[in-house]
Amino acid sequence: MYAVKTIDQEHKVLATGSEPELHRLVLSKYRRGQLPFPVVIEPIQAQSWDDKAYLASMRPDPETEEREQIKEIRRAHRAGKHTIRALTDETGYFTQRVSYLVHKYSMPLRNEYWRAEKYDNPNEVITGQTVELLGDKLGAPSQSIRQASYSNGIVCGYYISRVPKV
């Protein structure tokens, strides 16, 4: 493969193709006065390999990955899986990831669970099926979590709430 390039500082590529085809093209354009600069026909050099750019192009887009995950979770939800544990078993994602996506996209669940939302960051949500499980995740006693849920209080920087059955 060859390229017709200008001989100025920019070295712009005007056309690419086989050598005989480019000779005919250059001669016809030269006779008609369409070539602004003297030109040269050169073989096209192979591009140097850039590992960083190649690996960056292979990295998955987080938004696309999240959309695919929520599609699978919704598909499982329509199939009759209405608890976080059942959705986790059906989709194969981690419980924390399923819980995060279920709360982010406000999917209705049919079980009662405890929810802790970060005071500074409402996107950071921790859930648990029982008060004890939520207490273990937060590192707080279950009694203080239960008291905070009645008074809309804060425990360890999280708002505590109990989500009833749908």
Backbone as JSON Lines, residues from 0, in Angstrom:
{"i":0,"aa":"M","n":[0.85,-1.17,0.0],"ca":[0.0,0.0,0.0],"c":[0.89,1.24,0.0]}
{"i":1,"aa":"Y","n":[0.52,2.2,-0.8],"ca":[1.31,3.43,-0.93],"c":[0.42,4.63,-0.68]}
{"i":2,"aa":"A","n":[1.07,5.77,-0.41],"ca":[0.35,7.01,-0.16],"c":[1.0,8.13,-0.93]}
{"i":3,"aa":"V","n":[0.17,9.06,-1.44],"ca":[0.66,10.28,-2.07],"c":[0.68,11.34,-0.98]}
{"i":4,"aa":"K","n":[1.89,11.92,-0.72],"ca":[2.03,12.93,0.32],"c":[2.59,14.2,-0.28]}
{"i":5,"aa":"T","n":[2.26,15.32,0.37],"ca":[2.85,16.6,-0.04],"c":[4.26,16.69,0.51]}
{"i":6,"aa":"I","n":[5.08,17.54,-0.09],"ca":[6.47,17.66,0.34],"c":[6.65,18.9,1.22]}
{"i":7,"aa":"D","n":[5.62,19.47,1.74],"ca":[5.78,20.61,2.64],"c":[5.97,20.12,4.08]}
{"i":8,"aa":"Q","n":[5.87,21.03,5.03],"ca":[6.12,20.66,6.42],"c":[5.05,19.73,7.0]}
{"i":9,"aa":"E","n":[3.83,19.78,6.49],"ca":[2.73,19.02,7.08],"c":[2.72,17.56,6.64]}
{"i":10,"aa":"H","n":[3.27,17.24,5.48],"ca":[3.26,15.89,4.92],"c":[1.85,15.31,4.89]}
{"i":11,"aa":"K","n":[0.89,16.08,4.38],"ca":[-0.49,15.61,4.3],"c":[-0.62,14.47,3.3]}
{"i":12,"aa":"V","n":[-1.42,13.47,3.66],"ca":[-1.7,12.36,2.76],"c":[-2.86,12.77,1.87]}
{"i":13,"aa":"L","n":[-2.63,12.76,0.55],"ca":[-3.67,13.16,-0.4],"c":[-4.48,11.97,-0.9]}
{"i":14,"aa":"A","n":[-3.84,10.8,-1.01],"ca":[-4.53,9.61,-1.51],"c":[-3.74,8.38,-1.12]}
{"i":15,"aa":"T","n":[-4.42,7.24,-1.06],"ca":[-3.75,5.96,-0.8],"c":[-4.21,4.95,-1.83]}
{"i":16,"aa":"G","n":[-3.37,3.97,-2.09],"ca":[-3.72,2.93,-3.05],"c":[-2.47,2.22,-3.55]}
{"i":17,"aa":"S","n":[-2.63,1.47,-4.65],"ca":[-1.48,0.78,-5.22],"c":[-0.61,1.78,-5.99]}
{"i":18,"aa":"E","n":[0.65,1.41,-6.22],"ca":[1.59,2.34,-6.85],"c":[1.2,2.74,-8.27]}
{"i":19,"aa":"P","n":[0.85,1.81,-9.17],"ca":[0.47,2.23,-10.54],"c":[-0.76,3.13,-10.55]}
{"i":20,"aa":"E","n":[-1.72,2.81,-9.7],"ca":[-2.95,3.6,-9.62],"c":[-2.64,5.03,-9.17]}
{"i":21,"aa":"L","n":[-1.74,5.17,-8.22],"ca":[-1.38,6.49,-7.72],"c":[-0.58,7.29,-8.74]}
{"i":22,"aa":"H","n":[0.28,6.6,-9.54],"ca":[1.01,7.31,-10.61],"c":[0.03,7.92,-11.6]}
{"i":23,"aa":"R","n":[-0.97,7.15,-12.01],"ca":[-1.96,7.68,-12.96],"c":[-2.72,8.86,-12.35]}
{"i":24,"aa":"L","n":[-3.09,8.75,-11.09],"ca":[-3.83,9.81,-10.41],"c":[-2.99,11.09,-10.32]}
{"i":25,"aa":"V","n":[-1.72,10.94,-9.92],"ca":[-0.84,12.09,-9.77],"c":[-0.61,12.77,-11.13]}
{"i":26,"aa":"L","n":[-0.36,11.98,-12.19],"ca":[-0.14,12.57,-13.51],"c":[-1.37,13.31,-14.01]}
{"i":27,"aa":"S","n":[-2.55,12.72,-13.86],"ca":[-3.75,13.39,-14.35],"c":[-4.03,14.68,-13.58]}
{"i":28,"aa":"K","n":[-3.83,14.67,-12.26],"ca":[-4.06,15.88,-11.47],"c":[-2.99,16.93,-11.73]}
{"i":29,"aa":"Y","n":[-1.77,16.48,-12.01],"ca":[-0.68,17.41,-12.3],"c":[-0.95,18.14,-13.62]}
{"i":30,"aa":"R","n":[-1.41,17.4,-14.63],"ca":[-1.7,18.0,-15.94],"c":[-2.83,19.02,-15.85]}
{"i":31,"aa":"R","n":[-3.81,18.73,-14.96],"ca":[-4.94,19.66,-14.81],"c":[-4.63,20.8,-13.85]}
{"i":32,"aa":"G","n":[-3.47,20.75,-13.18],"ca":[-3.08,21.81,-12.25],"c":[-3.79,21.72,-10.91]}
{"i":33,"aa":"Q","n":[-4.22,20.53,-10.5],"ca":[-4.96,20.39,-9.25],"c":[-4.07,20.1,-8.04]}
{"i":34,"aa":"L","n":[-2.79,19.8,-8.24],"ca":[-1.9,19.53,-7.12],"c":[-1.24,20.83,-6.69]}
{"i":35,"aa":"P","n":[-1.47,21.28,-5.46],"ca":[-0.94,22.57,-5.01],"c":[0.56,22.54,-4.72]}
{"i":36,"aa":"F","n":[1.12,21.41,-4.35],"ca":[2.53,21.3,-3.99],"c":[3.14,20.15,-4.76]}
{"i":37,"aa":"P","n":[4.44,20.09,-4.85],"ca":[5.06,18.88,-5.35],"c":[4.73,17.72,-4.41]}
{"i":38,"aa":"V","n":[4.54,16.54,-4.97],"ca":[4.14,15.39,-4.16],"c":[5.14,14.26,-4.32]}
{"i":39,"aa":"V","n":[5.05,13.26,-3.41],"ca":[5.89,12.09,-3.46],"c":[5.0,10.88,-3.14]}
{"i":40,"aa":"I","n":[5.33,9.75,-3.78],"ca":[4.63,8.5,-3.48],"c":[5.54,7.68,-2.58]}
{"i":41,"aa":"E","n":[5.05,7.35,-1.37],"ca":[5.83,6.6,-0.4],"c":[5.05,5.38,0.09]}
{"i":42,"aa":"P","n":[5.77,4.31,0.46],"ca":[5.05,3.2,1.07],"c":[4.53,3.61,2.45]}
{"i":43,"aa":"I","n":[3.37,3.11,2.8],"ca":[2.77,3.43,4.1],"c":[3.51,2.65,5.18]}
{"i":44,"aa":"Q","n":[3.95,3.38,6.19],"ca":[4.66,2.76,7.31],"c":[3.65,2.18,8.29]}
{"i":45,"aa":"A","n":[3.99,1.06,8.87],"ca":[3.13,0.47,9.89],"c":[3.13,1.36,11.13]}
{"i":46,"aa":"Q","n":[1.97,1.51,11.74],"ca":[1.85,2.34,12.94],"c":[2.55,1.66,14.12]}
{"i":47,"aa":"S","n":[3.19,2.46,14.94],"ca":[3.85,1.88,16.11],"c":[2.79,1.42,17.1]}
{"i":48,"aa":"W","n":[3.07,0.35,17.79],"ca":[2.13,-0.26,18.72],"c":[2.14,0.51,20.04]}
{"i":49,"aa":"D","n":[0.95,0.84,20.53],"ca":[0.82,1.56,21.8],"c":[0.03,0.7,22.77]}
{"i":50,"aa":"D","n":[0.75,0.06,23.7],"ca":[0.1,-0.85,24.65],"c":[-0.92,-0.14,25.52]}
{"i":51,"aa":"K","n":[-0.61,1.07,25.99],"ca":[-1.51,1.77,26.9],"c":[-2.83,2.09,26.22]}
{"i":52,"aa":"A","n":[-2.78,2.58,24.98],"ca":[-4.01,2.91,24.27],"c":[-4.82,1.65,23.98]}
{"i":53,"aa":"Y","n":[-4.14,0.57,23.62],"ca":[-4.83,-0.69,23.33],"c":[-5.53,-1.23,24.58]}
{"i":54,"aa":"L","n":[-4.83,-1.22,25.71],"ca":[-5.43,-1.72,26.94],"c":[-6.56,-0.81,27.42]}
{"i":55,"aa":"A","n":[-6.42,0.49,27.21],"ca":[-7.49,1.42,27.6],"c":[-8.74,1.18,26.75]}
{"i":56,"aa":"S","n":[-8.56,0.82,25.5],"ca":[-9.73,0.56,24.65],"c":[-10.43,-0.73,25.04]}
{"i":57,"aa":"M","n":[-9.71,-1.65,25.68],"ca":[-10.31,-2.91,26.09],"c":[-11.02,-2.81,27.44]}
{"i":58,"aa":"R","n":[-10.72,-1.77,28.21],"ca":[-11.32,-1.63,29.54],"c":[-12.82,-1.37,29.39]}
{"i":59,"aa":"P","n":[-13.66,-2.1,30.12],"ca":[-15.11,-1.92,29.97],"c":[-15.56,-0.58,30.55]}
{"i":60,"aa":"D","n":[-16.57,-0.04,29.94],"ca":[-17.16,1.21,30.4],"c":[-18.02,0.91,31.63]}
{"i":61,"aa":"P","n":[-17.8,1.6,32.77],"ca":[-18.57,1.29,33.98],"c":[-20.07,1.5,33.81]}
{"i":62,"aa":"E","n":[-20.47,2.53,33.05],"ca":[-21.9,2.77,32.86],"c":[-22.53,1.65,32.05]}
{"i":63,"aa":"T","n":[-21.85,1.18,31.03],"ca":[-22.36,0.08,30.22],"c":[-22.46,-1.18,31.05]}
{"i":64,"aa":"E","n":[-21.46,-1.42,31.87],"ca":[-21.47,-2.6,32.74],"c":[-22.62,-2.53,33.73]}
{"i":65,"aa":"E","n":[-22.87,-1.35,34.3],"ca":[-23.97,-1.19,35.25],"c":[-25.32,-1.39,34.57]}
{"i":66,"aa":"R","n":[-25.46,-0.88,33.34],"ca":[-26.72,-1.08,32.61],"c":[-26.99,-2.55,32.36]}
{"i":67,"aa":"E","n":[-25.95,-3.3,32.0],"ca":[-26.11,-4.74,31.77],"c":[-26.49,-5.45,33.06]}
{"i":68,"aa":"Q","n":[-25.88,-5.05,34.17],"ca":[-26.19,-5.68,35.45],"c":[-27.62,-5.41,35.88]}
{"i":69,"aa":"I","n":[-28.08,-4.16,35.72],"ca":[-29.46,-3.86,36.14],"c":[-30.46,-4.54,35.22]}
{"i":70,"aa":"K","n":[-30.11,-4.73,33.94],"ca":[-30.99,-5.5,33.05],"c":[-31.15,-6.93,33.54]}
{"i":71,"aa":"E","n":[-30.06,-7.55,33.94],"ca":[-30.13,-8.93,34.45],"c":[-30.92,-8.99,35.75]}
{"i":72,"aa":"I","n":[-30.73,-8.0,36.62],"ca":[-31.45,-7.98,37.89],"c":[-32.94,-7.78,37.63]}
{"i":73,"aa":"R","n":[-33.31,-6.89,36.72],"ca":[-34.73,-6.69,36.39],"c":[-35.34,-7.94,35.75]}
{"i":74,"aa":"R","n":[-34.56,-8.63,34.92],"ca":[-35.04,-9.87,34.3],"c":[-35.33,-10.91,35.39]}
{"i":75,"aa":"A","n":[-34.44,-11.01,36.37],"ca":[-34.65,-11.95,37.48],"c":[-35.84,-11.51,38.33]}
{"i":76,"aa":"H","n":[-36.01,-10.2,38.5],"ca":[-37.13,-9.68,39.28],"c":[-38.45,-10.03,38.61]}
{"i":77,"aa":"R","n":[-38.51,-9.88,37.29],"ca":[-39.73,-10.24,36.55],"c":[-40.0,-11.74,36.61]}
{"i":78,"aa":"A","n":[-38.93,-12.53,36.78],"ca":[-39.08,-13.98,36.85],"c":[-39.53,-14.44,38.23]}
{"i":79,"aa":"G","n":[-39.76,-13.51,39.16],"ca":[-40.3,-13.88,40.46],"c":[-39.33,-13.84,41.61]}
{"i":80,"aa":"K","n":[-38.14,-13.35,41.41],"ca":[-37.15,-13.23,42.49],"c":[-37.32,-11.84,43.11]}
{"i":81,"aa":"H","n":[-37.86,-11.79,44.34],"ca":[-38.18,-10.5,44.94],"c":[-37.45,-10.21,46.23]}
{"i":82,"aa":"T","n":[-36.4,-10.95,46.52],"ca":[-35.55,-10.65,47.67],"c":[-34.12,-10.46,47.18]}
{"i":83,"aa":"I","n":[-33.35,-9.75,47.97],"ca":[-31.96,-9.5,47.57],"c":[-31.2,-10.81,47.46]}
{"i":84,"aa":"R","n":[-31.45,-11.72,48.39],"ca":[-30.77,-13.02,48.36],"c":[-31.14,-13.81,47.11]}
{"i":85,"aa":"A","n":[-32.43,-13.81,46.74],"ca":[-32.86,-14.53,45.54],"c":[-32.28,-13.9,44.28]}
{"i":86,"aa":"L","n":[-32.24,-12.56,44.24],"ca":[-31.65,-11.88,43.08],"c":[-30.16,-12.17,42.98]}
{"i":87,"aa":"T","n":[-29.49,-12.24,44.13],"ca":[-28.06,-12.56,44.14],"c":[-27.81,-13.97,43.62]}
{"i":88,"aa":"D","n":[-28.62,-14.91,44.08],"ca":[-28.48,-16.29,43.62],"c":[-28.76,-16.43,42.12]}
{"i":89,"aa":"E","n":[-29.75,-15.69,41.64],"ca":[-30.14,-15.79,40.23],"c":[-29.1,-15.16,39.3]}
{"i":90,"aa":"T","n":[-28.6,-13.98,39.66],"ca":[-27.7,-13.25,38.77],"c":[-26.23,-13.61,38.95]}
{"i":91,"aa":"G","n":[-25.85,-14.04,40.15],"ca":[-24.46,-14.39,40.4],"c":[-23.59,-13.2,40.79]}
{"i":92,"aa":"Y","n":[-24.19,-12.02,41.0],"ca":[-23.43,-10.86,41.45],"c":[-23.29,-10.9,42.96]}
{"i":93,"aa":"F","n":[-22.37,-10.09,43.49],"ca":[-22.2,-10.0,44.93],"c":[-23.44,-9.38,45.56]}
{"i":94,"aa":"T","n":[-23.73,-9.78,46.78],"ca":[-24.91,-9.27,47.49],"c":[-24.86,-7.75,47.62]}
{"i":95,"aa":"Q","n":[-23.69,-7.22,47.92],"ca":[-23.55,-5.78,48.08],"c":[-23.85,-5.04,46.77]}
{"i":96,"aa":"R","n":[-23.41,-5.6,45.65],"ca":[-23.66,-4.97,44.35],"c":[-25.15,-5.01,44.01]}
{"i":97,"aa":"V","n":[-25.79,-6.16,44.23],"ca":[-27.23,-6.29,43.95],"c":[-28.01,-5.32,44.82]}
{"i":98,"aa":"S","n":[-27.65,-5.25,46.09],"ca":[-28.33,-4.35,47.02],"c":[-28.18,-2.9,46.57]}
{"i":99,"aa":"Y","n":[-26.97,-2.52,46.17],"ca":[-26.73,-1.15,45.7],"c":[-27.59,-0.82,44.48]}
{"i":100,"aa":"L","n":[-27.62,-1.71,43.5],"ca":[-28.38,-1.44,42.28],"c":[-29.88,-1.46,42.53]}
{"i":101,"aa":"V","n":[-30.35,-2.35,43.4],"ca":[-31.78,-2.39,43.72],"c":[-32.22,-1.08,44.34]}
{"i":102,"aa":"H","n":[-31.4,-0.51,45.24],"ca":[-31.76,0.75,45.86],"c":[-31.57,1.93,44.93]}
{"i":103,"aa":"K","n":[-30.55,1.88,44.1],"ca":[-30.3,2.99,43.17],"c":[-31.44,3.12,42.17]}
{"i":104,"aa":"Y","n":[-31.96,1.99,41.69],"ca":[-33.03,2.01,40.69],"c":[-34.41,1.78,41.31]}
{"i":105,"aa":"S","n":[-34.52,1.85,42.63],"ca":[-35.78,1.78,43.37],"c":[-36.67,0.61,42.95]}
{"i":106,"aa":"M","n":[-36.12,-0.58,42.99],"ca":[-36.91,-1.76,42.67],"c":[-37.64,-2.22,43.93]}
{"i":107,"aa":"P","n":[-38.93,-2.56,43.81],"ca":[-39.66,-3.01,45.0],"c":[-39.26,-4.43,45.39]}
{"i":108,"aa":"L","n":[-39.08,-4.63,46.67],"ca":[-38.74,-5.96,47.2],"c":[-39.88,-6.41,48.11]}
{"i":109,"aa":"R","n":[-40.01,-7.72,48.28],"ca":[-41.1,-8.25,49.09],"c":[-40.64,-8.73,50.46]}
{"i":110,"aa":"N","n":[-39.51,-8.3,50.87],"ca":[-39.05,-8.69,52.2],"c":[-38.7,-7.45,53.0]}
{"i":111,"aa":"E","n":[-38.75,-7.57,54.29],"ca":[-38.4,-6.48,55.16],"c":[-36.89,-6.47,55.36]}
{"i":112,"aa":"Y","n":[-36.28,-5.3,55.34],"ca":[-34.85,-5.23,55.54],"c":[-34.48,-3.88,56.14]}
{"i":113,"aa":"W","n":[-33.26,-3.81,56.59],"ca":[-32.74,-2.6,57.22],"c":[-31.8,-1.91,56.25]}
{"i":114,"aa":"R","n":[-31.86,-0.57,56.26],"ca":[-31.11,0.22,55.29],"c":[-30.35,1.32,56.04]}
{"i":115,"aa":"A","n":[-29.1,1.52,55.67],"ca":[-28.28,2.6,56.23],"c":[-27.74,3.42,55.07]}
{"i":116,"aa":"E","n":[-28.07,4.72,55.08],"ca":[-27.65,5.63,54.02],"c":[-26.63,6.61,54.58]}
{"i":117,"aa":"K","n":[-25.51,6.76,53.9],"ca":[-24.41,7.62,54.38],"c":[-24.89,9.07,54.5]}
{"i":118,"aa":"Y","n":[-24.5,9.73,55.58],"ca":[-24.9,11.11,55.85],"c":[-24.4,12.06,54.76]}
{"i":119,"aa":"D","n":[-23.14,11.93,54.36],"ca":[-22.54,12.83,53.36],"c":[-22.85,12.4,51.93]}
{"i":120,"aa":"N","n":[-22.97,11.11,51.7],"ca":[-23.07,10.58,50.34],"c":[-24.3,9.68,50.24]}
{"i":121,"aa":"P","n":[-25.42,10.18,49.7],"ca":[-26.64,9.35,49.62],"c":[-26.52,8.16,48.67]}
{"i":122,"aa":"N","n":[-25.48,8.14,47.84],"ca":[-25.29,6.99,46.95],"c":[-24.69,5.8,47.67]}
{"i":123,"aa":"E","n":[-24.12,6.01,48.84],"ca":[-23.52,4.93,49.6],"c":[-24.57,4.35,50.55]}
{"i":124,"aa":"V","n":[-25.05,3.16,50.22],"ca":[-26.13,2.52,50.97],"c":[-25.66,1.14,51.42]}
{"i":125,"aa":"I","n":[-25.95,0.81,52.66],"ca":[-25.66,-0.52,53.19],"c":[-26.98,-1.11,53.65]}
{"i":126,"aa":"T","n":[-27.24,-2.36,53.3],"ca":[-28.49,-3.01,53.68],"c":[-28.2,-4.31,54.39]}
{"i":127,"aa":"G","n":[-29.19,-4.77,55.12],"ca":[-29.08,-6.05,55.8],"c":[-30.46,-6.61,56.05]}
{"i":128,"aa":"Q","n":[-30.59,-7.94,56.04],"ca":[-31.89,-8.58,56.28],"c":[-32.31,-8.44,57.74]}
{"i":129,"aa":"T","n":[-31.34,-8.39,58.64],"ca":[-31.65,-8.27,60.06],"c":[-30.86,-7.12,60.66]}
{"i":130,"aa":"V","n":[-31.27,-6.71,61.87],"ca":[-30.57,-5.63,62.58],"c":[-29.15,-6.08,62.92]}
{"i":131,"aa":"E","n":[-29.0,-7.34,63.29],"ca":[-27.68,-7.84,63.66],"c":[-26.72,-7.82,62.47]}
{"i":132,"aa":"L","n":[-27.22,-8.2,61.29],"ca":[-26.39,-8.2,60.09],"c":[-25.98,-6.78,59.72]}
{"i":133,"aa":"L","n":[-26.91,-5.83,59.81],"ca":[-26.58,-4.44,59.52],"c":[-25.6,-3.9,60.56]}
{"i":134,"aa":"G","n":[-25.78,-4.3,61.83],"ca":[-24.85,-3.89,62.88],"c":[-23.45,-4.39,62.63]}
{"i":135,"aa":"D","n":[-23.33,-5.63,62.14],"ca":[-22.0,-6.17,61.82],"c":[-21.35,-5.39,60.68]}
{"i":136,"aa":"K","n":[-22.15,-5.02,59.69],"ca":[-21.6,-4.28,58.55],"c":[-21.16,-2.87,58.95]}
{"i":137,"aa":"L","n":[-21.91,-2.26,59.87],"ca":[-21.58,-0.89,60.3],"c":[-20.58,-0.87,61.45]}
{"i":138,"aa":"G","n":[-20.48,-1.98,62.17],"ca":[-19.62,-2.0,63.34],"c":[-20.26,-1.32,64.53]}
{"i":139,"aa":"A","n":[-21.59,-1.44,64.64],"ca":[-22.32,-0.8,65.73],"c":[-23.23,-1.84,66.39]}
{"i":140,"aa":"P","n":[-23.58,-1.63,67.66],"ca":[-24.49,-2.59,68.32],"c":[-25.89,-2.52,67.72]}
{"i":141,"aa":"S","n":[-26.55,-3.66,67.69],"ca":[-27.88,-3.74,67.06],"c":[-28.91,-2.9,67.82]}
{"i":142,"aa":"Q","n":[-28.75,-2.77,69.13],"ca":[-29.7,-1.99,69.92],"c":[-29.67,-0.51,69.52]}
{"i":143,"aa":"S","n":[-28.49,0.04,69.28],"ca":[-28.4,1.45,68.88],"c":[-28.98,1.65,67.48]}
{"i":144,"aa":"I","n":[-28.84,0.65,66.62],"ca":[-29.43,0.75,65.28],"c":[-30.95,0.73,65.37]}
{"i":145,"aa":"R","n":[-31.49,-0.13,66.22],"ca":[-32.94,-0.22,66.39],"c":[-33.49,1.1,66.95]}
{"i":146,"aa":"Q","n":[-32.81,1.69,67.94],"ca":[-33.25,2.97,68.51],"c":[-33.18,4.09,67.48]}
{"i":147,"aa":"A","n":[-32.13,4.09,66.68],"ca":[-31.97,5.14,65.67],"c":[-33.06,5.04,64.6]}
{"i":148,"aa":"S","n":[-33.53,3.84,64.31],"ca":[-34.56,3.69,63.28],"c":[-35.88,4.28,63.73]}
{"i":149,"aa":"Y","n":[-36.16,4.29,65.04],"ca":[-37.41,4.87,65.54],"c":[-37.37,6.38,65.54]}
{"i":150,"aa":"S","n":[-36.19,6.96,65.7],"ca":[-36.09,8.41,65.83],"c":[-35.41,9.08,64.63]}
{"i":151,"aa":"N","n":[-35.25,8.35,63.53],"ca":[-34.54,8.87,62.35],"c":[-33.17,9.41,62.72]}
{"i":152,"aa":"G","n":[-32.49,8.68,63.59],"ca":[-31.19,9.1,64.07],"c":[-30.05,8.61,63.18]}
{"i":153,"aa":"I","n":[-28.85,9.01,63.58],"ca":[-27.65,8.65,62.82],"c":[-26.78,7.75,63.68]}
{"i":154,"aa":"V","n":[-26.28,6.66,63.07],"ca":[-25.36,5.75,63.73],"c":[-24.14,5.61,62.82]}
{"i":155,"aa":"C","n":[-22.96,5.89,63.35],"ca":[-21.7,5.77,62.6],"c":[-21.73,6.55,61.28]}
{"i":156,"aa":"G","n":[-22.41,7.68,61.25],"ca":[-22.46,8.51,60.05],"c":[-23.48,8.05,59.03]}
{"i":157,"aa":"Y","n":[-24.4,7.15,59.4],"ca":[-25.43,6.64,58.49],"c":[-26.82,6.9,59.06]}
{"i":158,"aa":"Y","n":[-27.75,7.33,58.18],"ca":[-29.15,7.38,58.55],"c":[-29.69,5.96,58.52]}
{"i":159,"aa":"I","n":[-30.39,5.57,59.55],"ca":[-30.91,4.21,59.64],"c":[-32.41,4.23,59.36]}
{"i":160,"aa":"S","n":[-32.89,3.28,58.54],"ca":[-34.31,3.14,58.31],"c":[-34.66,1.68,58.09]}
{"i":161,"aa":"R","n":[-35.9,1.36,58.38],"ca":[-36.38,0.01,58.16],"c":[-37.34,0.05,57.0]}
{"i":162,"aa":"V","n":[-37.11,-0.76,55.99],"ca":[-37.94,-0.77,54.8],"c":[-38.95,-1.91,54.97]}
{"i":163,"aa":"P","n":[-40.23,-1.59,55.03],"ca":[-41.23,-2.63,55.26],"c":[-41.46,-3.48,54.01]}
{"i":164,"aa":"K","n":[-42.22,-4.55,54.19],"ca":[-42.56,-5.43,53.05],"c":[-43.44,-4.67,52.08]}
{"i":165,"aa":"V","n":[-43.33,-5.0,50.82],"ca":[-44.15,-4.35,49.8],"c":[-45.49,-5.02,49.75]}
